[in-house]
Coordinates of C-alpha atoms in Angstrom, one line a residue:
Chain A
G23 CA 3.0 -9.3 -65.9
A24 CA 4.9 -6.6 -67.7
V25 CA 8.3 -5.8 -66.4
V26 CA 10.0 -2.4 -66.5
S27 CA 13.5 -1.9 -65.2
Q28 CA 15.4 1.3 -64.3
H29 CA 19.1 1.9 -64.0
P30 CA 20.6 3.0 -61.7
S31 CA 18.5 2.4 -58.7
W32 CA 20.2 5.2 -56.8
V33 CA 22.8 7.8 -57.7
I34 CA 24.6 10.5 -55.8
C35 CA 26.2 13.3 -57.8
K36 CA 27.8 16.7 -57.3
S37 CA 25.9 19.9 -58.0
G38 CA 26.3 21.0 -61.6
T39 CA 26.9 17.5 -63.1
S40 CA 24.5 15.6 -65.4
V41 CA 22.9 12.3 -64.6
K42 CA 21.3 9.8 -67.0
I43 CA 18.6 7.4 -65.9
E44 CA 17.6 4.5 -68.2
C45 CA 14.1 2.9 -68.4
R46 CA 13.6 -0.4 -70.2
S47 CA 10.5 -2.4 -70.9
L48 CA 11.8 -6.0 -70.7
D49 CA 9.0 -8.1 -72.1
F50 CA 6.8 -5.9 -74.2
Q51 CA 7.1 -3.0 -76.7
A52 CA 6.2 0.3 -75.1
T53 CA 4.9 2.8 -77.6
T54 CA 4.7 5.3 -74.8
M55 CA 6.8 5.9 -71.8
F56 CA 6.2 8.3 -68.9
W57 CA 8.5 10.0 -66.4
Y58 CA 7.4 10.9 -62.9
R59 CA 9.0 12.3 -59.9
Q60 CA 7.9 11.7 -56.3
F61 CA 8.9 13.7 -53.2
P62 CA 8.8 12.1 -49.8
K63 CA 5.3 11.2 -48.7
Q64 CA 3.8 12.8 -51.8
S65 CA 2.2 11.2 -54.8
L66 CA 3.6 10.8 -58.3
M67 CA 3.8 13.9 -60.5
L68 CA 3.9 13.4 -64.2
M69 CA 6.9 15.2 -65.7
A70 CA 6.7 14.2 -69.4
T71 CA 5.3 11.7 -71.9
S72 CA 7.5 10.3 -74.6
N73 CA 6.6 8.3 -77.7
E74 CA 9.1 6.3 -79.6
G75 CA 10.9 8.3 -82.3
S76 CA 9.3 11.7 -81.4
K77 CA 9.9 14.5 -79.0
A78 CA 8.7 14.3 -75.5
T79 CA 5.7 16.3 -74.3
Y80 CA 6.4 18.0 -71.0
E81 CA 3.9 18.9 -68.3
Q82 CA 3.5 22.5 -67.3
G83 CA 6.3 23.8 -65.1
V84 CA 8.8 21.1 -66.1
E85 CA 11.9 22.5 -67.8
K86 CA 12.5 20.7 -71.0
D87 CA 16.1 21.9 -71.2
K88 CA 16.9 20.6 -67.8
F89 CA 15.2 17.2 -68.1
L90 CA 16.1 15.8 -71.4
I91 CA 14.2 12.7 -72.5
N92 CA 15.1 10.4 -75.3
H93 CA 12.9 7.5 -76.5
A94 CA 15.0 5.9 -79.1
S95 CA 13.4 2.5 -79.3
L96 CA 10.2 0.7 -78.2
T97 CA 12.0 -0.7 -75.2
L98 CA 14.3 2.2 -74.0
S99 CA 13.8 5.7 -72.8
T100 CA 16.3 7.8 -71.0
L101 CA 16.0 10.8 -68.7
T102 CA 19.0 13.1 -68.3
V103 CA 19.0 15.6 -65.5
T104 CA 21.3 18.3 -66.7
S105 CA 23.3 20.6 -64.4
A106 CA 21.7 19.0 -61.4
H107 CA 21.1 21.0 -58.2
P108 CA 20.1 19.9 -54.7
E109 CA 16.5 20.8 -55.4
D110 CA 16.5 18.1 -58.2
S111 CA 17.0 15.5 -55.5
S112 CA 14.0 13.2 -55.7
F113 CA 12.7 9.8 -56.6
Y114 CA 12.3 9.4 -60.4
I115 CA 10.0 6.7 -61.7
C116 CA 9.3 5.7 -65.3
S117 CA 6.4 3.8 -66.6
A118 CA 5.7 2.1 -69.9
A119 CA 2.4 1.5 -71.7
G120 CA 1.7 -0.8 -74.6
Q121 CA -0.9 -0.4 -77.3
G122 CA -4.6 -0.2 -77.0
A123 CA -7.4 2.3 -76.2
I124 CA -6.9 2.2 -72.4
R125 CA -3.5 1.2 -71.5
E126 CA -2.3 0.2 -68.1
Q127 CA 1.0 1.7 -67.2
F128 CA 3.6 -0.5 -65.7
F129 CA 6.2 1.1 -63.5
G130 CA 9.9 0.7 -63.0
P131 CA 11.4 0.4 -59.5
G132 CA 12.5 4.0 -59.4
T133 CA 15.8 5.8 -59.2
R134 CA 16.7 7.8 -56.1
L135 CA 18.7 10.9 -57.1
T136 CA 20.7 12.8 -54.5
V137 CA 22.5 16.0 -55.5
L138 CA 25.1 17.2 -53.1
Chain B
E17 CA -9.8 21.5 -62.0
D18 CA -9.6 17.8 -62.1
Q19 CA -8.8 16.1 -58.8
V20 CA -8.3 12.7 -57.4
T21 CA -8.9 12.5 -53.7
Q22 CA -8.1 9.5 -51.5
S23 CA -9.2 8.9 -48.0
P24 CA -8.2 8.2 -45.4
E25 CA -4.7 9.5 -45.6
A26 CA -3.5 6.8 -43.3
L27 CA -5.2 3.7 -41.8
R28 CA -4.0 1.3 -39.2
L29 CA -5.8 -2.0 -38.9
Q30 CA -5.3 -5.1 -36.8
E31 CA -4.5 -8.3 -38.8
G32 CA -7.8 -9.7 -40.0
E33 CA -9.7 -6.5 -39.6
S34 CA -11.4 -5.7 -42.9
S35 CA -11.9 -2.1 -44.2
S36 CA -12.2 0.0 -47.3
L37 CA -10.2 2.7 -48.9
N38 CA -11.9 5.5 -50.9
C39 CA -10.9 7.3 -54.1
S40 CA -13.1 10.0 -55.5
Y41 CA -12.6 12.0 -58.7
T42 CA -14.2 15.1 -60.3
V43 CA -13.6 14.9 -64.0
S44 CA -16.0 13.4 -66.4
G45 CA -14.9 11.4 -69.4
L46 CA -13.1 9.0 -67.3
R47 CA -11.1 6.5 -69.2
G48 CA -10.1 4.0 -66.6
L49 CA -9.6 4.1 -62.9
F50 CA -6.4 2.5 -61.8
W51 CA -5.3 1.1 -58.4
Y52 CA -1.6 0.6 -57.6
R53 CA 0.2 -0.6 -54.5
Q54 CA 3.5 1.1 -53.6
D55 CA 6.0 -0.1 -51.1
P56 CA 8.6 2.3 -49.6
G57 CA 11.4 3.1 -52.0
K58 CA 9.8 1.2 -54.9
G59 CA 7.8 1.9 -58.0
P60 CA 4.0 1.4 -58.0
E61 CA 2.8 -2.2 -58.6
F62 CA -0.3 -2.4 -60.8
L63 CA -3.4 -3.9 -59.2
F64 CA -6.6 -3.2 -61.1
T65 CA -8.2 -1.2 -63.8
L66 CA -11.9 -0.4 -63.7
Y67 CA -13.6 1.0 -66.8
S68 CA -17.3 1.5 -66.0
A69 CA -19.6 2.0 -63.1
G70 CA -20.7 -1.2 -61.4
E71 CA -17.5 -3.0 -62.4
E72 CA -15.7 -5.0 -59.7
K73 CA -12.4 -6.8 -59.8
E74 CA -10.7 -9.1 -57.2
K75 CA -7.3 -10.2 -56.4
E76 CA -6.6 -12.3 -53.3
R77 CA -7.8 -10.2 -50.3
L78 CA -8.4 -7.1 -52.4
K79 CA -11.6 -6.1 -54.3
A80 CA -12.0 -2.9 -56.2
T81 CA -15.3 -1.4 -57.1
L82 CA -16.3 1.6 -59.2
T83 CA -19.3 4.0 -59.2
K84 CA -19.8 7.1 -61.3
K85 CA -17.8 9.3 -58.9
E86 CA -15.7 7.1 -56.7
S87 CA -13.9 3.8 -56.3
F88 CA -13.4 1.7 -53.3
L89 CA -10.6 -0.8 -52.5
H90 CA -11.9 -3.3 -50.1
I91 CA -9.4 -5.3 -48.1
T92 CA -10.7 -8.5 -46.4
A93 CA -8.9 -10.1 -43.5
P94 CA -5.7 -8.2 -44.2
K95 CA -2.2 -9.6 -43.3
P96 CA 0.9 -7.6 -42.3
E97 CA 2.3 -8.1 -45.8
D98 CA -0.6 -6.0 -47.1
S99 CA 1.0 -2.9 -45.5
A100 CA 1.8 -0.4 -48.2
T101 CA 0.6 2.8 -49.7
Y102 CA -2.3 2.3 -52.1
L103 CA -2.6 4.8 -54.9
C104 CA -5.5 5.3 -57.2
A105 CA -5.3 7.2 -60.5
R106 CA -7.7 8.3 -63.1
G107 CA -6.9 8.0 -66.8
I108 CA -7.7 10.7 -69.3
R109 CA -6.5 9.8 -72.7
E110 CA -3.1 8.3 -72.0
K111 CA -2.2 10.2 -68.9
L112 CA -2.7 9.2 -65.3
T113 CA -3.5 11.6 -62.5
F114 CA -2.7 10.1 -59.1
G115 CA -4.3 10.7 -55.7
T116 CA -2.1 11.2 -52.7
G117 CA -2.5 7.7 -51.5
T118 CA -3.6 5.8 -48.4
R119 CA -0.9 4.6 -46.2
L120 CA -2.1 1.2 -44.8
T121 CA -0.5 -0.4 -41.9
I122 CA -1.6 -3.9 -40.7
I123 CA -0.6 -4.7 -37.2
P124 CA 0.1 -8.3 -36.3

């Protein structure tokens, strides 16, 4: 099956600093990548959709200036949480989808962000 | 408002005790109903995609079925390693909307 990796798997940072999370599709070219966040015992909430070489599309209520997304290649997307605050602490998960009319999304293992 | 509702929220079964998980959705124009398994602290693992009413797919002890308004994930003779949260999601265009999941615990 398709493999998606994320790095780092967990990160602890001080309030006010920025954190970058990488998402890579290892064995297929992902035309679209998605970023989700998940709070404890809750489901996944889509934050944004990114297509290679174009600007990300953010879901309502997600601050685009706070959550910077770059999708520079067909195998790599990055999410940067800028000026992180404790309320940004969450589990961030990316997914990647290939081409086709109905495309399964394959998820990375997630990144646990804790902001002190 | 489009919704994906899963029930029950949590389910505890004895090893070998078969059961079904439910996923219902309210939006027309469905483009795929997806089932995922998620273990604690990990990303979801893809299980099935169902595209049209009447479709069924199987994988080991799991079988997913789809009607016009709901999907079932049947688990037959489960084992402790089947314990996980099972998520369903409906696809509209390229996006997925997830339900809140069913937390399944299989007791040895």
